[in-house]
Amino acid sequence: MAVTSSCKDKFGMDSGKYVRYTPEQVEALERLYHECPKPSSLRRQQLIRECPILSNIEPKQIKVWFQNRRCREKQRKESSRLQGVNRKLTAMNKLLMEENDRLQKQVSQLVYENSFFRQQTQTAALATTDNNSCESVVTSGQHNLTPQRPPRDASPAGLLSLAEETLTEFLSKATGTAVEWVQMPGMKPGPDSIGIIAISHGCSGVASRACGLVGLEPTRVAEILKDRPSWFRDCRAVDVLNVMSTGNGGTIELIYMQLYAPTTLAPARDFWLMRYTSVMEDGSLVICERSLNNTQNGPSMPPVQSFVRADILPSGYLIRPCEGGGSIIHIVDHMDLEPWSVPEVLRPLYESSTLLSQRTTMAALRHLRQISQEISHPTVSGWGRRPAALRALGQRLSKGFNEAVNGFTDEGWSMLESDGIDDVTILVNSSPSKLMGANLSYANGFPSMSSAVLCAKASMLLQNVPPAILLRFLREHRSEWADSGIDAYSAAAVKAGPCSIPVTRTGSFGGQIILPLAHTIEHEEFMEVIRLESIGHYQDDMIMPSDIFLLQLCNGVDENAVGTCAELMFAPIDASFADDAPLLPSGFRIIPLDTKADASSPNRTLDLASTLEVGPAGSRPTGDHSKNSGSTKSVMTIAFQFAFEIHLQESIAAMARQYVRSIISSVQRVALALSPSRIGSLPGLRSPPGTPEAQTLARWICQSYRFFLGVELLKSASGGSDTILKEIWDHSDALMCCSMKALPVFTFANEAGLDMLETTLVALQDISLEKIFDDNGRKALYSELPQIMQQGFACLQGGICLSSMGRPISYERAVAWKVLNEEEDAHCK
C-alpha cells in the first residue's frame, strides 16, 4: 500500500514521495479494518500504541490508509455488482433474441396460414355456384375431422417412444411456435423483472410459459423443481411409483400427483403422469412430463374418490447453463383441468391461463430466485429465523389451510349434519395424525387441552370489490370481523408457557400489533406475528392466555397484479414460537373471476354445490378469459379451525357455525363499503353513504357552519339533501364528525377525511379523536374545547396528526364547530 503525501511539514518528507508499508504493517491494518472499517481517532492512536510496527507512521497517514481501503472496498463491490448486472443483461439479451426469432417464425407461419385460408375461401366461394360441388365440399369436410387417438402403448419400450415424443412437443412449446404465446398483462421483461412471462392464446386447455435467469447450477435447479410440494403450495402429494433408466442416460418416472381444490365449491384434481429427465447434446437439462390417461399395456392408476382426473399436456423445464454461472430456465405448464366438473360460475378458475401462470409457473420461478438470493446473500430474518425456516412455516400454514378447505376423508375428516341452513359446512377430525400435528403435549408441564379438531368453512361470491383491497382491509382491521373471545379460546389450545417474544411496536391496527417476520417483494408476501391486545374479561382465567399471538401469512395485496389470488392465513401460536409449534390455520382466500362469468348476487353465500348447475361446458370454448385486471367478481373461501374436547362437540359446532356466519355478514358489509361508487363515473371512487341519516347529518353540518362562522361551507348553498351530501363527500378539505362523549369517536368523514386517516367508513368508528393526535395536539385541542362549547367554534393552528396506520400527517389549519340538530341541541362536532 502506498500513500502520497503532499505536505513536507506534516509528514516530514519531500513532496511527491511515497510511503510504502511493510507486509506486517498491512496485515495489522487489515486486521483492524475487518474489525472496524471506520476507526475513530482514539482507536487509531490506540492501534499505534498496541502495534510497535506502526510506531513510525503518523495517525493522519493511517487515517488516509483507511479512507483508501474503504474506497477500494466500495469499488470492488460496485465492480462485482456491475459484472453481475452485465452477466444478467447478456443472458437476458440472449433470451430476447431467441424470443424475437421465435416470434419471427410465428409471424411467417401466420402469414402462410393466412394466405392458405384466403385461397381456401376463394375456392369455397367458387364452389358454392354448383350444388353438387357444395355437397362435395361438405362431405369432404366431414371426413377430414381429426379422429380420436388410439390408446398409447405404455409398455417399457412404448414409454421410451412416448418420452421422446413428449420431449419434442415440449421443446416446440418452450422455444418453438407450437403454441401462440402472448405476453402476460402487466409483466414487462427487463434486468430486474422475474422473467419473460407469457400465456397461451387459442390453444386447448390452459398454458403458461416463463423464461428467466437464476443464480443456481442446472442440477440444483432440476432438483428443486422436481420437489414440487416444496414450492407449489397447491400440491398435496407427489408419489413416484416407478423409475426406469433409458439407454441415453435419462430416466423415466411414473408419478401420481394430487392438487388441492382452491375453494369448497369444486373437487380436487389428480394426475397420472410420466416424467422424463435427460441431458441434451449442448449440456442442457430437460425435464418434461405428460399424463398417461389414454394408455394400455402398462401400469395404470384407477380413479380416486374425491378427485377429478385432469390432464397434463406436454410440459416441463429446459435448464441451460449460463456463462459466468447460474442457469437460463424455460418453464412450460400446459393442463386440461376438466372445467366441466365445476359449477358454471367457477369455470373461469379452470379456464384461465393467467391464474395458472400466477399460481404455478411464476411460483416456480419465484422460488428458484428466492433460494438463489438466500445462498448469495445469507441473512437472518425476524427473531433469528433463517429464510428457510420461515418458508417452512409458510408452507405449513398454507398446507393446513388447504387441508381444512378440502376436508379429505382419508385424513380423518367427517361431516356433521346441517342445522337446516346449508351455508356453512362443519367437519370434525379426531384422528391421531391430525392431533399430533395440531395439539402436541409440551415437555414443560403444559399438556394439550384438546382431543379433536373442528372446521367451519364456507364460500361466497363477491362483486365490485378488488380482492387485494378487501384482503388488505381484513388484515389491517381485524376488529371489524374477528371476535376477541374466540381468539382467546383458540389461543388457549396452544398455550405452552410464559411469553418470550420480544415485542417491537411497528404498526397498530384496531387492537392488534403487527410484528413483521419476512417480506418477499416480488410476490408481495408477508410473514408476520400478530400480537392482539390483552382481553380484559379473560385475564383472571388461568387457562386463557393474557397475550394472544397469531402467526400470519398474507399475499396477493398488489392491486396491479393480474389474476392474483389474495390470501390471508393465520394460526394461534405459543409465545415460545418454536419452529415445530402446533398450527391450526384459518383464514380467507379470494380468487378473481372472469367478468363474463355468470354469477349470483354478491350477498349470497354459495356453499351448496347442489344449488349451482354442474355439467358439461357445452359450446363454451376453452381458453383464457382473464385478460384484464378489471374483474368485478370473485369467489371468497373462508375456513376456521378449532381444537376442542370431544364431549363439547355440539356446542363448539354451534359456536363455529354462528361465528363463520357473522364473519360472512361482516365481509359483505365491508365489501359493500369498499365497492366502487354508484354515483361518480370514475372507477374505484368510494361512494358516500346515501342513507337518510347521512343526508340529514350533511344538512346539519352546513347549517351549523353557516350559523357559527357566518359563511357558507359549500359553494352552492341551495340544493336537496342528496346534493349537499355529494358536495360534502367531494369537498377538497377533510371533513370529520366526532361524537359528543367523554371519549369522542369519529362518526362520519368525507372522502378527503378518509384518505387522511387512511381508513374506511366501516372502520372509522373504531378510531377515537385522541388517537390521531400526539401529546401537543391533544393539549391544544383540549384547551380549545371550552371555547367550542361556549362560542360554538374555534380555529386551531396547524400541526401533525396520525393516521390509522400510525403515519404522521401534517395539516395547515383546522376549524372545529358544534353541529346542531333541528332542536338546536349539540349533535356532534
GROMACS .gro file of N, CA, C and O in nm, residues 460-478 480-481 554-559 566-568 588-591 602 632-638 663-675 760 762:
model
  228
  460MET      N    1  -6.832  -1.780  -0.078
  460MET     CA    2  -6.930  -1.678  -0.116
  460MET      C    3  -6.880  -1.604  -0.239
  460MET      O    4  -6.759  -1.597  -0.265
  461LEU      N    5  -6.972  -1.552  -0.315
  461LEU     CA    6  -6.939  -1.472  -0.432
  461LEU      C    7  -6.942  -1.325  -0.395
  461LEU      O    8  -7.033  -1.278  -0.325
  462LEU      N    9  -6.843  -1.251  -0.443
  462LEU     CA   10  -6.833  -1.107  -0.418
  462LEU      C   11  -6.834  -1.034  -0.552
  462LEU      O   12  -6.791  -1.089  -0.654
  463GLN      N   13  -6.878  -0.911  -0.548
  463GLN     CA   14  -6.887  -0.833  -0.671
  463GLN      C   15  -6.844  -0.689  -0.644
  463GLN      O   16  -6.869  -0.634  -0.537
  464ASN      N   17  -6.775  -0.632  -0.743
  464ASN     CA   18  -6.738  -0.490  -0.740
  464ASN      C   19  -6.646  -0.454  -0.625
  464ASN      O   20  -6.649  -0.341  -0.575
  465VAL      N   21  -6.561  -0.547  -0.582
  465VAL     CA   22  -6.459  -0.515  -0.483
  465VAL      C   23  -6.331  -0.590  -0.520
  465VAL      O   24  -6.332  -0.712  -0.533
  466PRO      N   25  -6.221  -0.518  -0.544
  466PRO     CA   26  -6.095  -0.585  -0.579
  466PRO      C   27  -6.047  -0.674  -0.465
  466PRO      O   28  -6.047  -0.631  -0.349
  467PRO      N   29  -6.006  -0.798  -0.494
  467PRO     CA   30  -5.960  -0.888  -0.387
  467PRO      C   31  -5.847  -0.830  -0.304
  467PRO      O   32  -5.845  -0.846  -0.182
  468ALA      N   33  -5.752  -0.759  -0.366
  468ALA     CA   34  -5.637  -0.706  -0.292
  468ALA      C   35  -5.682  -0.603  -0.188
  468ALA      O   36  -5.632  -0.601  -0.075
  469ILE      N   37  -5.777  -0.517  -0.225
  469ILE     CA   38  -5.823  -0.413  -0.132
  469ILE      C   39  -5.900  -0.475  -0.017
  469ILE      O   40  -5.881  -0.439   0.100
  470LEU      N   41  -5.986  -0.571  -0.048
  470LEU     CA   42  -6.063  -0.635   0.059
  470LEU      C   43  -5.971  -0.710   0.154
  470LEU      O   44  -5.988  -0.703   0.277
  471LEU      N   45  -5.873  -0.781   0.099
  471LEU     CA   46  -5.784  -0.857   0.186
  471LEU      C   47  -5.699  -0.764   0.273
  471LEU      O   48  -5.675  -0.792   0.390
  472ARG      N   49  -5.656  -0.654   0.215
  472ARG     CA   50  -5.577  -0.559   0.294
  472ARG      C   51  -5.658  -0.503   0.409
  472ARG      O   52  -5.607  -0.484   0.520
  473PHE      N   53  -5.787  -0.479   0.386
  473PHE     CA   54  -5.873  -0.431   0.494
  473PHE      C   55  -5.888  -0.538   0.602
  473PHE      O   56  -5.880  -0.507   0.722
  474LEU      N   57  -5.909  -0.663   0.563
  474LEU     CA   58  -5.923  -0.769   0.662
  474LEU      C   59  -5.796  -0.784   0.745
  474LEU      O   60  -5.801  -0.814   0.865
  475ARG      N   61  -5.682  -0.762   0.683
  475ARG     CA   62  -5.555  -0.773   0.755
  475ARG      C   63  -5.535  -0.658   0.853
  475ARG      O   64  -5.491  -0.679   0.966
  476GLU      N   65  -5.569  -0.537   0.811
  476GLU     CA   66  -5.538  -0.420   0.892
  476GLU      C   67  -5.648  -0.384   0.991
  476GLU      O   68  -5.623  -0.306   1.084
  477HIS      N   69  -5.768  -0.439   0.972
  477HIS     CA   70  -5.881  -0.404   1.060
  477HIS      C   71  -5.947  -0.533   1.110
  477HIS      O   72  -6.063  -0.561   1.080
  478ARG      N   73  -5.870  -0.608   1.184
  478ARG     CA   74  -5.920  -0.736   1.233
  478ARG      C   75  -6.042  -0.720   1.323
  478ARG      O   76  -6.131  -0.806   1.325
  480GLU      N   77  -6.291  -0.553   1.286
  480GLU     CA   78  -6.415  -0.539   1.211
  480GLU      C   79  -6.488  -0.672   1.192
  480GLU      O   80  -6.607  -0.674   1.165
  481TRP      N   81  -6.414  -0.783   1.202
  481TRP     CA   82  -6.478  -0.912   1.174
  481TRP      C   83  -6.447  -1.019   1.279
  481TRP      O   84  -6.520  -1.117   1.291
  554CYS      N   85  -4.970  -1.344   0.451
  554CYS     CA   86  -5.056  -1.262   0.365
  554CYS      C   87  -4.989  -1.248   0.230
  554CYS      O   88  -4.871  -1.214   0.221
  555ASN      N   89  -5.062  -1.273   0.123
  555ASN     CA   90  -5.008  -1.250  -0.011
  555ASN      C   91  -5.119  -1.207  -0.105
  555ASN      O   92  -5.237  -1.220  -0.075
  556GLY      N   93  -5.078  -1.153  -0.220
  556GLY     CA   94  -5.176  -1.107  -0.318
  556GLY      C   95  -5.233  -0.972  -0.289
  556GLY      O   96  -5.348  -0.944  -0.323
  557VAL      N   97  -5.156  -0.881  -0.225
  557VAL     CA   98  -5.208  -0.749  -0.190
  557VAL      C   99  -5.174  -0.644  -0.295
  557VAL      O  100  -5.205  -0.526  -0.277
  558ASP      N  101  -5.112  -0.684  -0.405
  558ASP     CA  102  -5.080  -0.591  -0.513
  558ASP      C  103  -5.202  -0.574  -0.604
  558ASP      O  104  -5.245  -0.668  -0.670
  559GLU      N  105  -5.258  -0.453  -0.604
  559GLU     CA  106  -5.379  -0.428  -0.682
  559GLU      C  107  -5.353  -0.436  -0.832
  559GLU      O  108  -5.445  -0.461  -0.910
  566ALA      N  109  -5.564  -1.361  -0.368
  566ALA     CA  110  -5.531  -1.294  -0.242
  566ALA      C  111  -5.564  -1.387  -0.125
  566ALA      O  112  -5.674  -1.442  -0.118
  567GLU      N  113  -5.467  -1.405  -0.033
  567GLU     CA  114  -5.483  -1.499   0.077
  567GLU      C  115  -5.439  -1.435   0.208
  567GLU      O  116  -5.339  -1.363   0.213
  568LEU      N  117  -5.514  -1.464   0.313
  568LEU     CA  118  -5.479  -1.425   0.449
  568LEU      C  119  -5.500  -1.547   0.538
  568LEU      O  120  -5.613  -1.588   0.560
  588PHE      N  121  -5.873  -1.667   0.493
  588PHE     CA  122  -5.954  -1.627   0.377
  588PHE      C  123  -5.872  -1.647   0.250
  588PHE      O  124  -5.751  -1.628   0.249
  589ARG      N  125  -5.941  -1.683   0.143
  589ARG     CA  126  -5.881  -1.688   0.010
  589ARG      C  127  -5.980  -1.625  -0.089
  589ARG      O  128  -6.097  -1.664  -0.094
  590ILE      N  129  -5.932  -1.526  -0.165
  590ILE     CA  130  -6.017  -1.456  -0.261
  590ILE      C  131  -5.955  -1.471  -0.399
  590ILE      O  132  -5.841  -1.429  -0.422
  591ILE      N  133  -6.029  -1.531  -0.491
  591ILE     CA  134  -5.980  -1.556  -0.626
  591ILE      C  135  -6.066  -1.478  -0.724
  591ILE      O  136  -6.189  -1.492  -0.725
  602PRO      N  137  -7.379  -1.065  -0.493
  602PRO     CA  138  -7.262  -1.070  -0.406
  602PRO      C  139  -7.298  -1.098  -0.262
  602PRO      O  140  -7.211  -1.132  -0.183
  632THR      N  141  -6.475  -0.793  -1.192
  632THR     CA  142  -6.563  -0.738  -1.089
  632THR      C  143  -6.620  -0.847  -1.001
  632THR      O  144  -6.693  -0.816  -0.908
  633LYS      N  145  -6.589  -0.971  -1.027
  633LYS     CA  146  -6.643  -1.080  -0.948
  633LYS      C  147  -6.529  -1.166  -0.894
  633LYS      O  148  -6.427  -1.182  -0.959
  634SER      N  149  -6.551  -1.220  -0.778
  634SER     CA  150  -6.450  -1.308  -0.718
  634SER      C  151  -6.521  -1.405  -0.625
  634SER      O  152  -6.634  -1.382  -0.582
  635VAL      N  153  -6.454  -1.515  -0.598
  635VAL     CA  154  -6.506  -1.615  -0.505
  635VAL      C  155  -6.417  -1.614  -0.381
  635VAL      O  156  -6.295  -1.616  -0.391
  636MET      N  157  -6.482  -1.605  -0.267
  636MET     CA  158  -6.409  -1.599  -0.140
  636MET      C  159  -6.437  -1.726  -0.060
  636MET      O  160  -6.552  -1.764  -0.042
  637THR      N  161  -6.331  -1.789  -0.014
  637THR     CA  162  -6.342  -1.910   0.068
  637THR      C  163  -6.295  -1.878   0.209
  637THR      O  164  -6.189  -1.817   0.228
  638ILE      N  165  -6.375  -1.918   0.306
  638ILE     CA  166  -6.347  -1.894   0.447
  638ILE      C  167  -6.338  -2.029   0.517
  638ILE      O  168  -6.424  -2.115   0.498
  663ILE      N  169  -6.892  -1.368   1.036
  663ILE     CA  170  -6.782  -1.320   0.952
  663ILE      C  171  -6.831  -1.294   0.811
  663ILE      O  172  -6.794  -1.194   0.747
  664ILE      N  173  -6.916  -1.383   0.759
  664ILE     CA  174  -6.972  -1.363   0.626
  664ILE      C  175  -7.049  -1.232   0.620
  664ILE      O  176  -7.035  -1.152   0.526
  665SER      N  177  -7.129  -1.205   0.723
  665SER     CA  178  -7.204  -1.080   0.728
  665SER      C  179  -7.111  -0.960   0.732
  665SER      O  180  -7.134  -0.859   0.664
  666SER      N  181  -7.003  -0.970   0.810
  666SER     CA  182  -6.908  -0.858   0.819
  666SER      C  183  -6.838  -0.836   0.686
  666SER      O  184  -6.819  -0.722   0.643
  667VAL      N  185  -6.799  -0.944   0.619
  667VAL     CA  186  -6.731  -0.932   0.490
  667VAL      C  187  -6.824  -0.867   0.388
  667VAL      O  188  -6.782  -0.782   0.308
  668GLN      N  189  -6.949  -0.906   0.387
  668GLN     CA  190  -7.044  -0.845   0.293
  668GLN      C  191  -7.059  -0.696   0.320
  668GLN      O  192  -7.065  -0.615   0.226
  669ARG      N  193  -7.061  -0.658   0.448
  669ARG     CA  194  -7.074  -0.516   0.484
  669ARG      C  195  -6.948  -0.440   0.441
  669ARG      O  196  -6.958  -0.330   0.384
  670VAL      N  197  -6.832  -0.499   0.464
  670VAL     CA  198  -6.708  -0.434   0.425
  670VAL      C  199  -6.698  -0.425   0.273
  670VAL      O  200  -6.658  -0.322   0.217
  671ALA      N  201  -6.734  -0.534   0.203
  671ALA     CA  202  -6.728  -0.534   0.056
  671ALA      C  203  -6.818  -0.427  -0.003
  671ALA      O  204  -6.783  -0.361  -0.102
  672LEU      N  205  -6.933  -0.406   0.059
  672LEU     CA  206  -7.025  -0.303   0.011
  672LEU      C  207  -6.964  -0.165   0.031
  672LEU      O  208  -6.976  -0.077  -0.055
  673ALA      N  209  -6.898  -0.145   0.145
  673ALA     CA  210  -6.836  -0.015   0.171
  673ALA      C  211  -6.717   0.012   0.081
  673ALA      O  212  -6.687   0.127   0.048
  674LEU      N  213  -6.646  -0.094   0.039
  674LEU     CA  214  -6.527  -0.079  -0.044
  674LEU      C  215  -6.558  -0.083  -0.193
  674LEU      O  216  -6.467  -0.063  -0.274
  675SER      N  217  -6.682  -0.110  -0.230
  675SER     CA  218  -6.718  -0.123  -0.371
  675SER      C  219  -6.710   0.013  -0.440
  675SER      O  220  -6.723   0.117  -0.376
  760THR      N  221  -6.159   0.354   0.625
  760THR     CA  222  -6.284   0.346   0.551
  760THR      C  223  -6.399   0.384   0.643
  760THR      O  224  -6.383   0.396   0.765
  762VAL      N  225  -6.637   0.202   0.727
  762VAL     CA  226  -6.668   0.092   0.818
  762VAL      C  227  -6.579   0.096   0.941
  762VAL      O  228  -6.624   0.077   1.054
   0.00000   0.00000   0.00000
